[in-house]
């Protein structure tokens, strides 16, 4: 129980989706919560929403009725958001508008004790800019919860440039008391999670822009090969372009046009055209009554596998063998063989030419990720179409789904993963968050199968670097320049998740 801990009196201002979630979480952890809203009917709705949510928890067997009643009783209505009633901390979750948040903070400062902590749940405004209007900006910080608050276990703690250490410590202890996980982020655009999440979506858009594959194919590869819970285009449709385009653009401009965070020219037109996603019934997919409509069926040409195959990739050879396809074991492919290669960070065409393989009979197969349910076949403009059809049929004969995509400077899964890892590495390199916090935050808030730096380590930092180097060399696009975090660690044989030795380790007293 919580009796031994100091009581924390919390005020939550803004009884919308976030404010009510935050109030419910804190009350569930034993804190007394005063909930306020500028609009009394919104406050009524907010309290009702908490009641309904707790009832669902009871119905689902996750909470007993007596505890639910106690939690509900701990959230009480406060008549005015700026009432002079004392409290230890105010968490604001009002509308996302700098001037509204600033004037609320200024009014709160004028009525509350100087040591009352003022926290903002802003998702995109600068914490420092909000706090700048205060006489004591050191009392303010960002406390960024995710929606739905009770289930999303991550909270970003974001000090502004003037926030006092004691205020950060207080907020960290507050989050710990809820059982949620706190990570420390810097007051930069997107903080930690929304910044780290750019790698996935922007690279998917880049692939689409280049015509490498369509949204459904890229999503299928992301889900089946990378084991992402949701494809990037499904994610964009779920969020809605009216929300995600401003976020993409503000983070990119906030980092002064950093190419790794670059949004796509495809987005504005779709936004203006009303293809927002689920909420308008059409985005990258079509929806009816909120459910995604299945794509139009495309007849697939399955042809007899009447040619031998040649590959020097042992797992691919074993897979084809297992499906009854004849695989040549010679040093070079025979006259009629379909050639399959698995290049990394280089196009199929360039790799085939470099190795003296017959380009017209050579296709690529994605080399990274999980190939147990889906294989990705990359084809180029000079491929004999008959060879491509036989290759597709042979791969389908292994019992996997087959995605046919265009050849490019690297495979689809390679590019998505390299972009995810490189973006995270950029965050680590700029010391915007620790490697541990980056891994934890992305896993918990974005639901990736593993944290991005840990993922890079699992696949091999050297392979990620090969893909990035290849992309950068072939495209000349600074978007793909590998972060120094990766280059240095590969050279040193360190893990990407390893913070390594820093100047402060040398200078600080108390070392071993
Ligand atoms: N919705 C999300 O997924 C999400 C996630 C993280 C952070 N946020 C941030 O949380 C904040 C709230 O978002 P939301 O989705 O809960 O919004 P919401 O629209 O559901 O609720 C906002 C509430 O604030 C009230 N309000 C507006 N101005 C006020 C004022 N001056 N004083 C008191 N109350 C006022 C409104 O009446 C409304 O009830 C925003 O800053 C948003 O960016 C949202």
Coordinates of C-alpha atoms and ligand atoms in Angstrom, one line a residue:
X1 CA 0.0 0.0 0.0
X2 CA 1.0 3.6 -0.3
X3 CA 0.5 4.9 3.3
X4 CA 4.2 5.0 4.0
X5 CA 4.8 7.3 1.1
X6 CA 4.3 11.0 1.2
X7 CA 0.8 11.9 -0.1
X8 CA 0.8 13.6 -3.4
X9 CA -2.0 16.0 -4.2
X10 CA -2.4 16.3 -7.9
X11 CA -4.4 18.6 -10.1
X12 CA -5.1 17.6 -13.6
X13 CA -6.3 20.4 -15.9
X14 CA -8.1 19.3 -19.1
X15 CA -10.7 16.5 -18.8
X16 CA -10.3 15.2 -22.4
X17 CA -8.9 11.9 -23.6
X18 CA -5.5 12.5 -21.9
X19 CA -6.5 14.3 -18.8
X20 CA -9.0 11.6 -17.8
X21 CA -6.5 8.9 -18.5
X22 CA -3.9 10.6 -16.4
X23 CA -6.4 11.2 -13.6
X24 CA -7.4 7.5 -13.6
X25 CA -3.9 6.3 -13.6
X26 CA -2.8 8.5 -10.7
X27 CA -6.0 7.7 -8.7
X28 CA -5.4 4.0 -9.3
X29 CA -1.9 4.5 -7.7
X30 CA -3.5 5.9 -4.6
X31 CA -3.2 9.6 -5.2
X32 CA -5.9 12.2 -4.6
X33 CA -6.7 13.8 -7.9
X34 CA -8.6 17.1 -8.5
X35 CA -9.8 17.2 -12.1
X36 CA -10.7 20.5 -13.7
X37 CA -11.7 21.8 -17.1
X38 CA -12.6 25.2 -18.6
X39 CA -15.8 23.6 -19.9
X40 CA -18.0 22.2 -17.1
X41 CA -19.8 19.8 -19.5
X42 CA -16.4 18.5 -20.7
X43 CA -15.6 17.9 -17.0
X44 CA -18.9 15.9 -16.6
X45 CA -18.1 13.9 -19.6
X46 CA -14.5 13.3 -18.4
X47 CA -15.7 12.0 -15.0
X48 CA -18.2 9.8 -16.8
X49 CA -15.5 8.5 -19.0
X50 CA -13.3 7.5 -16.0
X51 CA -16.4 5.7 -14.5
X52 CA -17.0 3.8 -17.7
X53 CA -13.4 2.9 -18.1
X54 CA -13.2 1.5 -14.5
X55 CA -16.5 -0.4 -15.1
X56 CA -14.9 -2.0 -18.1
X57 CA -11.9 -3.0 -16.0
X58 CA -14.3 -4.6 -13.5
X59 CA -16.2 -6.4 -16.2
X60 CA -13.0 -7.7 -17.6
X61 CA -12.0 -9.1 -14.3
X62 CA -8.9 -6.8 -14.0
X63 CA -10.2 -4.8 -11.1
X64 CA -12.5 -5.6 -8.2
X65 CA -15.6 -3.5 -7.7
X66 CA -14.6 -2.2 -4.3
X67 CA -11.2 -0.9 -5.6
X68 CA -12.9 0.6 -8.6
X69 CA -15.2 2.5 -6.3
X70 CA -12.2 3.7 -4.2
X71 CA -10.3 4.9 -7.3
X72 CA -13.4 6.6 -8.6
X73 CA -13.9 8.4 -5.3
X74 CA -10.2 9.7 -5.4
X75 CA -10.9 11.7 -8.6
X76 CA -12.9 14.8 -7.6
X77 CA -14.2 17.7 -9.4
X78 CA -12.4 21.1 -9.0
X79 CA -14.6 24.0 -10.0
X80 CA -11.9 26.1 -11.6
X81 CA -8.6 25.1 -13.2
X82 CA -6.9 28.0 -11.4
X83 CA -8.5 27.6 -8.0
X84 CA -6.1 28.7 -5.2
X85 CA -6.5 25.3 -3.4
X86 CA -3.0 24.0 -2.6
X87 CA -1.5 21.0 -4.4
X88 CA 1.9 19.4 -5.1
X89 CA 1.7 19.2 -8.8
X90 CA -0.5 20.3 -11.7
X91 CA -0.5 18.3 -14.9
X92 CA -2.1 20.2 -17.7
X93 CA -3.6 18.3 -20.6
X94 CA -5.6 21.1 -22.3
X95 CA -5.7 21.9 -26.0
X96 CA -2.4 21.8 -27.9
X97 CA -2.0 25.6 -28.2
X98 CA 1.1 27.5 -27.0
X99 CA -0.7 30.6 -25.9
X100 CA -3.5 28.7 -24.0
X101 CA -0.9 26.6 -22.2
X102 CA 1.2 29.7 -21.4
X103 CA -1.6 31.7 -19.9
X104 CA -2.8 28.7 -17.9
X105 CA 0.7 28.2 -16.4
X106 CA 1.0 32.0 -15.7
X107 CA -2.4 32.0 -13.8
X108 CA -1.5 28.8 -11.9
X109 CA 1.8 30.4 -10.8
X110 CA 0.0 33.4 -9.5
X111 CA -2.3 31.3 -7.2
X112 CA -0.2 28.3 -6.2
X113 CA 2.8 28.0 -3.8
X114 CA 6.2 28.5 -5.4
X115 CA 7.2 24.9 -4.9
X116 CA 4.1 23.5 -6.8
X117 CA 5.4 21.6 -9.9
X118 CA 3.8 22.6 -13.2
X119 CA 3.8 19.8 -15.7
X120 CA 2.7 19.9 -19.3
X121 CA 1.5 16.9 -21.3
X122 CA 2.2 18.7 -24.6
X123 CA 3.1 16.4 -27.5
X124 CA 4.7 18.8 -29.9
X125 CA 5.2 22.2 -28.2
X126 CA 8.5 23.3 -26.6
X127 CA 8.4 22.7 -22.9
X128 CA 10.9 25.6 -22.5
X129 CA 8.7 27.9 -24.6
X130 CA 5.7 27.1 -22.4
X131 CA 7.7 27.6 -19.2
X132 CA 9.3 30.8 -20.4
X133 CA 6.4 32.9 -19.2
X134 CA 6.8 31.8 -15.6
X135 CA 8.6 33.9 -13.0
X136 CA 10.2 30.5 -11.9
X137 CA 10.6 28.4 -15.0
X138 CA 12.6 25.9 -12.9
X139 CA 9.3 24.5 -11.5
X140 CA 8.0 23.4 -14.9
X141 CA 8.7 20.3 -17.0
X142 CA 7.1 18.1 -19.6
X143 CA 5.4 14.9 -18.5
X144 CA 4.4 13.2 -21.7
X145 CA 1.9 10.4 -21.4
X146 CA 0.6 8.2 -24.3
X147 CA -2.9 7.4 -25.3
X148 CA -4.6 5.4 -23.7
X149 CA -2.8 6.4 -20.6
X150 CA -3.6 3.5 -18.3
X151 CA -2.5 0.9 -20.9
X152 CA 0.5 2.8 -22.5
X153 CA 3.2 2.2 -19.9
X154 CA 5.7 4.8 -21.0
X155 CA 6.0 8.4 -19.8
X156 CA 8.6 10.8 -21.2
X157 CA 10.1 13.2 -18.7
X158 CA 11.2 16.3 -20.4
X159 CA 13.1 19.0 -18.5
X160 CA 13.1 22.5 -20.1
X161 CA 16.4 24.3 -20.3
X162 CA 15.7 25.9 -16.9
X163 CA 14.0 23.0 -15.0
X164 CA 15.4 22.3 -11.6
X165 CA 16.9 18.8 -10.9
X166 CA 14.7 18.4 -7.9
X167 CA 11.6 18.9 -10.1
X168 CA 12.8 16.2 -12.5
X169 CA 13.4 13.9 -9.5
X170 CA 9.9 14.6 -8.2
X171 CA 8.4 13.8 -11.5
X172 CA 10.4 10.6 -11.9
X173 CA 9.3 9.4 -8.4
X174 CA 5.7 10.3 -9.3
X175 CA 5.8 8.2 -12.4
X176 CA 7.5 5.3 -10.6
X177 CA 4.6 5.3 -8.1
X178 CA 2.2 4.6 -10.9
X179 CA 4.1 1.6 -12.1
X180 CA 4.6 3.2 -15.5
X181 CA 8.1 3.5 -16.9
X182 CA 9.8 6.9 -17.1
X183 CA 12.4 7.8 -19.7
X184 CA 14.3 11.0 -19.9
X185 CA 13.9 13.0 -23.2
X186 CA 15.3 16.3 -24.3
X187 CA 13.2 19.3 -25.1
X188 CA 13.7 18.9 -28.9
X189 CA 11.1 18.4 -31.6
X190 CA 9.2 15.1 -31.1
X191 CA 11.0 14.6 -27.8
X192 CA 12.2 10.9 -27.9
X193 CA 9.3 8.7 -29.1
X194 CA 8.0 10.8 -31.9
X195 CA 11.5 11.6 -33.1
X196 CA 12.5 7.9 -33.1
X197 CA 9.3 6.9 -34.9
X198 CA 10.2 9.0 -37.9
X199 CA 12.7 6.5 -39.3
X200 CA 10.0 3.9 -40.1
X201 CA 7.3 6.0 -41.7
X202 CA 9.6 8.3 -43.7
X203 CA 11.5 5.4 -45.3
X204 CA 8.3 3.7 -46.2
X205 CA 7.1 6.9 -47.9
X206 CA 10.5 7.1 -49.7
X207 CA 10.1 3.5 -50.9
X208 CA 6.6 4.4 -52.2
X209 CA 7.9 7.6 -53.9
X210 CA 10.6 5.6 -55.7
X211 CA 8.0 3.1 -56.9
X212 CA 9.8 0.2 -55.2
X213 CA 6.5 -1.3 -54.0
X214 CA 2.9 -0.2 -53.1
X215 CA 1.6 0.5 -49.6
X216 CA 0.0 -3.0 -49.2
X217 CA 3.2 -4.8 -50.2
X218 CA 5.4 -2.5 -48.0
X219 CA 3.1 -3.1 -45.1
X220 CA 3.1 -6.9 -45.6
X221 CA 6.9 -6.9 -45.6
X222 CA 7.0 -4.7 -42.5
X223 CA 4.6 -7.0 -40.6
X224 CA 5.8 -10.4 -41.8
X225 CA 9.5 -9.9 -42.4
X226 CA 10.3 -7.3 -39.7
X227 CA 7.5 -8.4 -37.3
X228 CA 6.2 -4.9 -36.9
X229 CA 2.7 -4.9 -35.3
X230 CA 1.4 -2.5 -37.9
X231 CA 2.6 -1.6 -41.4
X232 CA 3.7 2.1 -41.9
X233 CA 0.7 2.9 -44.2
X234 CA -1.7 1.2 -41.8
X235 CA -0.3 3.4 -39.1
X236 CA -0.6 6.5 -41.2
X237 CA -4.3 5.6 -42.0
X238 CA -5.0 4.9 -38.3
X239 CA -3.5 8.2 -37.1
X240 CA -5.0 10.2 -40.0
X241 CA -2.9 12.5 -42.2
X242 CA -4.5 15.6 -40.6
X243 CA -2.6 14.6 -37.4
X244 CA 0.5 13.0 -38.8
X245 CA 1.4 15.4 -41.6
X246 CA 1.8 18.4 -39.2
X247 CA 3.8 16.2 -36.8
X248 CA 6.1 15.0 -39.7
X249 CA 6.6 18.5 -41.0
X250 CA 7.1 20.2 -37.6
X251 CA 9.8 17.6 -36.5
X252 CA 11.6 18.0 -39.8
X253 CA 11.5 21.8 -39.8
X254 CA 12.3 21.7 -36.0
X255 CA 15.5 19.9 -36.8
X256 CA 16.3 22.5 -39.6
X257 CA 15.5 20.1 -42.5
X258 CA 17.4 17.1 -41.2
X259 CA 17.2 14.7 -44.3
X260 CA 16.7 11.6 -42.0
X261 CA 13.4 13.1 -40.9
X262 CA 12.2 14.3 -44.3
X263 CA 8.5 13.8 -45.0
X264 CA 7.3 13.0 -48.4
X265 CA 5.9 15.1 -51.3
X266 CA 3.1 12.4 -51.5
X267 CA 1.5 13.6 -48.3
X268 CA 0.3 17.1 -48.9
X269 CA -1.8 16.2 -51.9
X270 CA -3.4 13.3 -50.2
X271 CA -4.2 15.6 -47.2
X272 CA -5.8 18.2 -49.4
X273 CA -7.7 15.6 -51.3
X274 CA -9.2 14.3 -48.0
X275 CA -7.5 10.9 -48.1
X276 CA -6.9 11.1 -44.4
X277 CA -7.2 7.5 -43.6
X278 CA -9.8 5.6 -41.5
X279 CA -11.6 8.7 -40.4
X280 CA -12.6 9.7 -44.0
X281 CA -13.1 6.1 -45.1
X282 CA -10.1 6.3 -47.5
X283 CA -6.4 6.7 -47.1
X284 CA -3.8 4.3 -48.4
X285 CA -6.6 1.7 -48.0
X286 CA -10.4 1.9 -48.2
X287 CA -12.6 1.4 -45.2
X288 CA -16.3 0.6 -44.7
X289 CA -17.8 1.1 -41.2
X290 CA -14.3 1.5 -39.8
X291 CA -13.1 -1.9 -41.2
X292 CA -10.4 -2.1 -43.8
X293 CA -11.7 -3.4 -47.2
X294 CA -9.7 -6.2 -48.7
X295 CA -7.6 -5.3 -51.7
X296 CA -8.9 -6.1 -55.2
X297 CA -7.8 -9.7 -55.9
X298 CA -5.0 -9.8 -58.4
X299 CA -4.8 -13.1 -60.4
X300 CA -1.4 -14.6 -59.9
X301 CA 0.4 -16.4 -62.7
X302 CA 1.8 -19.6 -61.3
X303 CA 3.9 -21.3 -63.9
X304 CA 5.7 -24.7 -63.8
X305 CA 9.1 -24.6 -62.2
X306 CA 10.8 -26.1 -65.2
X307 CA 14.3 -24.6 -64.8
X308 CA 17.0 -25.3 -62.3
X309 CA 18.0 -22.7 -59.7
X310 CA 21.4 -21.5 -58.7
X311 CA 22.1 -19.6 -55.5
X312 CA 25.1 -19.3 -53.2
X313 CA 22.8 -18.5 -50.3
X314 CA 22.7 -21.7 -48.2
X315 CA 19.3 -21.0 -46.5
X316 CA 17.7 -20.2 -49.7
X317 CA 19.1 -23.3 -51.4
X318 CA 17.8 -25.4 -48.5
X319 CA 14.3 -23.8 -48.8
X320 CA 14.1 -24.5 -52.5
X321 CA 15.4 -28.0 -52.0
X322 CA 12.7 -28.6 -49.5
X323 CA 10.1 -27.5 -52.0
X324 CA 11.4 -30.0 -54.5
X325 CA 13.1 -27.4 -56.7
X326 CA 16.4 -28.5 -58.3
X327 CA 19.3 -26.3 -57.1
X328 CA 22.6 -26.4 -59.0
X329 CA 25.6 -26.9 -56.7
X330 CA 28.1 -25.7 -59.3
X331 CA 30.5 -22.7 -58.9
X332 CA 28.7 -20.8 -61.6
X333 CA 25.1 -21.0 -62.8
X334 CA 24.3 -23.3 -65.7
X335 CA 22.9 -22.1 -69.1
X336 CA 19.2 -22.1 -68.1
X337 CA 19.4 -21.6 -64.3
X338 CA 17.4 -19.0 -62.5
X339 CA 19.9 -17.1 -60.4
X340 CA 18.9 -15.9 -56.9
X341 CA 21.1 -13.7 -54.9
X342 CA 20.6 -11.9 -51.5
X343 CA 22.5 -8.6 -51.8
X344 CA 22.8 -6.2 -48.9
X345 CA 23.2 -2.5 -49.4
X346 CA 23.5 -2.9 -53.1
X347 CA 21.1 -3.4 -56.0
X348 CA 20.6 -6.8 -57.6
X349 CA 21.8 -5.4 -60.9
X350 CA 25.1 -4.0 -59.4
X351 CA 25.7 -7.2 -57.4
X352 CA 25.1 -9.5 -60.4
X353 CA 27.4 -7.4 -62.6
X354 CA 30.1 -7.3 -60.0
X355 CA 30.0 -11.1 -59.7
X356 CA 29.8 -11.8 -63.4
X357 CA 26.4 -13.4 -63.1
X358 CA 23.9 -13.4 -66.0
X359 CA 21.9 -10.3 -65.2
X360 CA 18.9 -11.2 -67.4
X361 CA 18.4 -14.4 -65.3
X362 CA 19.2 -12.9 -61.9
X363 CA 16.7 -11.9 -59.2
X364 CA 17.2 -10.7 -55.6
X365 CA 15.7 -12.1 -52.4
X366 CA 15.5 -10.1 -49.2
X367 CA 18.3 -11.3 -46.8
X368 CA 17.3 -9.8 -43.5
X369 CA 14.3 -10.4 -41.2
X370 CA 12.1 -13.4 -40.7
X371 CA 11.5 -15.4 -43.9
X372 CA 9.2 -18.0 -42.3
X373 CA 6.0 -16.6 -43.7
X374 CA 7.0 -14.2 -46.5
X375 CA 9.8 -14.0 -49.1
X376 CA 10.6 -10.8 -51.0
X377 CA 11.6 -11.1 -54.6
X378 CA 13.3 -8.1 -56.2
X379 CA 13.2 -7.8 -59.9
X380 CA 14.9 -5.3 -62.3
X381 CA 13.9 -3.9 -65.7
X382 CA 16.4 -6.1 -67.6
X383 CA 15.1 -9.4 -66.1
X384 CA 13.7 -12.0 -68.5
X385 CA 10.0 -12.0 -67.4
X386 CA 9.7 -15.7 -67.9
X387 CA 12.6 -16.1 -65.4
X388 CA 10.8 -13.8 -62.9
X389 CA 7.6 -15.8 -63.1
X390 CA 9.4 -19.1 -62.6
X391 CA 11.3 -17.5 -59.6
X392 CA 8.0 -16.3 -58.1
X393 CA 6.4 -19.7 -58.5
X394 CA 9.4 -21.6 -57.0
X395 CA 9.4 -19.3 -54.0
X396 CA 5.6 -19.6 -53.6
X397 CA 6.2 -23.4 -53.7
X398 CA 8.0 -23.1 -50.3
X399 CA 4.6 -22.3 -48.7
X400 CA 5.5 -18.7 -48.1
X401 CA 3.7 -15.6 -49.3
X402 CA 5.8 -13.9 -52.0
X403 CA 6.1 -10.1 -52.4
X404 CA 7.4 -9.0 -55.8
X405 CA 9.1 -5.6 -55.6
X406 CA 11.4 -3.5 -57.8
X407 CA 15.1 -3.7 -57.4
X408 CA 16.6 -0.7 -55.6
X409 CA 19.7 0.4 -53.8
X410 CA 18.8 -2.1 -51.0
X411 CA 16.0 -4.4 -50.0
X412 CA 12.7 -3.1 -48.6
X413 CA 13.1 -4.6 -45.2
X414 CA 16.8 -3.6 -45.2
X415 CA 15.9 0.0 -45.8
X416 CA 13.1 0.2 -43.3
X417 CA 15.3 -1.3 -40.6
X418 CA 18.4 0.7 -41.4
X419 CA 16.4 3.9 -41.3
X420 CA 14.9 2.9 -37.9
X421 CA 18.3 2.1 -36.5
X422 CA 20.0 5.2 -38.0
X423 CA 17.4 7.5 -36.6
X424 CA 17.7 6.1 -33.2
X425 CA 21.5 6.2 -33.5
X426 CA 21.3 9.9 -34.4
X427 CA 19.3 10.5 -31.2
X428 CA 21.9 8.6 -29.1
X429 CA 24.8 10.4 -30.8
X430 CA 23.3 13.8 -30.1
X431 CA 22.8 12.7 -26.4
X432 CA 19.1 13.4 -26.7
X433 CA 18.4 10.2 -24.7
X434 CA 20.4 7.2 -23.4
X435 CA 20.6 4.0 -25.5
X436 CA 18.6 2.2 -22.8
X437 CA 15.9 4.8 -22.8
X438 CA 15.7 4.8 -26.6
X439 CA 15.2 1.0 -26.6
X440 CA 12.7 1.1 -23.8
X441 CA 10.7 4.0 -25.1
X442 CA 10.3 2.7 -28.7
X443 CA 9.4 -0.8 -27.5
X444 CA 6.8 0.4 -25.1
X445 CA 5.3 3.4 -26.9
X446 CA 5.6 2.3 -30.5
X447 CA 5.2 -1.4 -30.0
X448 CA 8.3 -2.4 -32.1
X449 CA 9.3 -6.0 -31.5
X450 CA 12.6 -4.7 -29.9
X451 CA 14.2 -1.4 -29.2
X452 CA 15.9 0.1 -32.3
X453 CA 19.5 -0.1 -31.1
X454 CA 19.0 -3.6 -29.7
X455 CA 17.5 -4.6 -33.0
X456 CA 20.5 -3.2 -34.9
X457 CA 22.7 -5.3 -32.6
X458 CA 20.7 -8.4 -33.1
X459 CA 20.9 -8.1 -36.9
X460 CA 24.5 -6.9 -36.7
X461 CA 25.6 -3.3 -36.6
X462 CA 28.1 -4.0 -39.4
X463 CA 25.3 -5.2 -41.7
X464 CA 23.2 -2.1 -40.9
X465 CA 26.3 0.0 -41.7
X466 CA 26.8 -1.8 -45.0
X467 CA 23.2 -1.1 -46.0
X468 CA 23.5 2.6 -45.0
X469 CA 26.8 3.0 -46.7
X470 CA 25.4 1.4 -49.8
X471 CA 22.3 3.6 -49.9
X472 CA 24.4 6.7 -49.3
X473 CA 26.9 5.9 -52.0
X474 CA 24.3 4.9 -54.6
X475 CA 21.8 7.7 -54.0
X476 CA 24.0 10.5 -52.7
X477 CA 21.1 11.4 -50.4
X478 CA 22.3 12.6 -47.0
X479 CA 19.3 11.0 -45.5
X480 CA 21.3 7.8 -45.6
X481 CA 24.6 9.0 -44.1
X482 CA 25.3 6.6 -41.3
X483 CA 25.3 8.1 -37.9
X484 CA 28.7 8.4 -36.2
X485 CA 27.2 6.4 -33.4
X486 CA 27.1 3.4 -35.7
X487 CA 30.4 4.0 -37.6
X488 CA 32.3 4.3 -34.4
X489 CA 30.8 1.3 -32.7
X490 CA 31.3 -0.9 -35.7
X491 CA 35.0 0.2 -35.9
X492 CA 35.4 -0.5 -32.1
X493 CA 33.4 -3.7 -32.0
X494 CA 31.0 -2.2 -29.5
X495 CA 27.3 -2.9 -29.4
X496 CA 24.9 -0.1 -30.5
X497 CA 23.2 -0.2 -27.2
X498 CA 26.6 0.4 -25.4
X499 CA 27.0 4.0 -24.3
X500 CA 30.8 3.5 -24.3
X501 CA 33.2 5.7 -22.4
X502 CA 32.3 9.4 -22.2
X503 CA 34.3 12.4 -21.1
X504 CA 32.2 12.6 -17.9
X505 CA 33.3 9.1 -17.0
X506 CA 36.9 10.3 -17.0
X507 CA 36.3 13.6 -15.3
X508 CA 33.7 12.7 -12.7
X509 CA 35.0 11.8 -9.3
X510 CA 34.1 8.4 -7.7
X511 CA 35.3 6.2 -10.5
X512 CA 36.9 2.9 -9.7
Ligands
LIG1 N1 -4.6 12.5 -27.7 C1 -3.4 12.0 -27.7 O1 -3.1 10.9 -28.3 C2 -2.3 12.7 -27.0 C3 -1.1 12.0 -26.6 C4 -0.1 12.7 -25.9 C5 -0.3 14.0 -25.5 N2 -1.4 14.7 -26.0 C6 -1.6 16.1 -25.6 O2 -2.4 16.2 -24.4 C7 -3.2 17.4 -24.5 C8 -4.6 17.1 -24.5 O3 -5.0 16.3 -25.5 P1 -6.4 15.5 -25.6 O4 -6.3 14.6 -26.7 O5 -6.7 15.0 -24.2 O6 -7.4 16.7 -25.9 P2 -8.9 16.8 -25.8 O7 -9.4 17.8 -26.8 O8 -9.6 15.5 -25.7 O9 -9.1 17.5 -24.3 C9 -8.7 18.8 -24.0 C10 -9.6 19.4 -22.9 O10 -9.0 20.6 -22.4 C11 -10.0 21.5 -22.1 N3 -9.5 22.8 -22.2 C12 -9.2 23.6 -23.3 N4 -8.6 24.7 -22.9 C13 -8.6 24.7 -21.6 C14 -8.1 25.7 -20.6 N5 -7.6 26.8 -20.9 N6 -8.3 25.4 -19.3 C15 -8.8 24.2 -18.9 N7 -9.3 23.3 -19.8 C16 -9.2 23.5 -21.1 C17 -11.1 21.2 -23.2 O11 -12.4 21.6 -22.7 C18 -11.0 19.7 -23.3 O12 -11.9 19.0 -22.4 C19 -2.7 18.1 -25.7 O13 -1.6 19.0 -25.4 C20 -2.2 17.0 -26.6 O14 -1.2 17.4 -27.5 C21 -2.4 14.1 -26.6

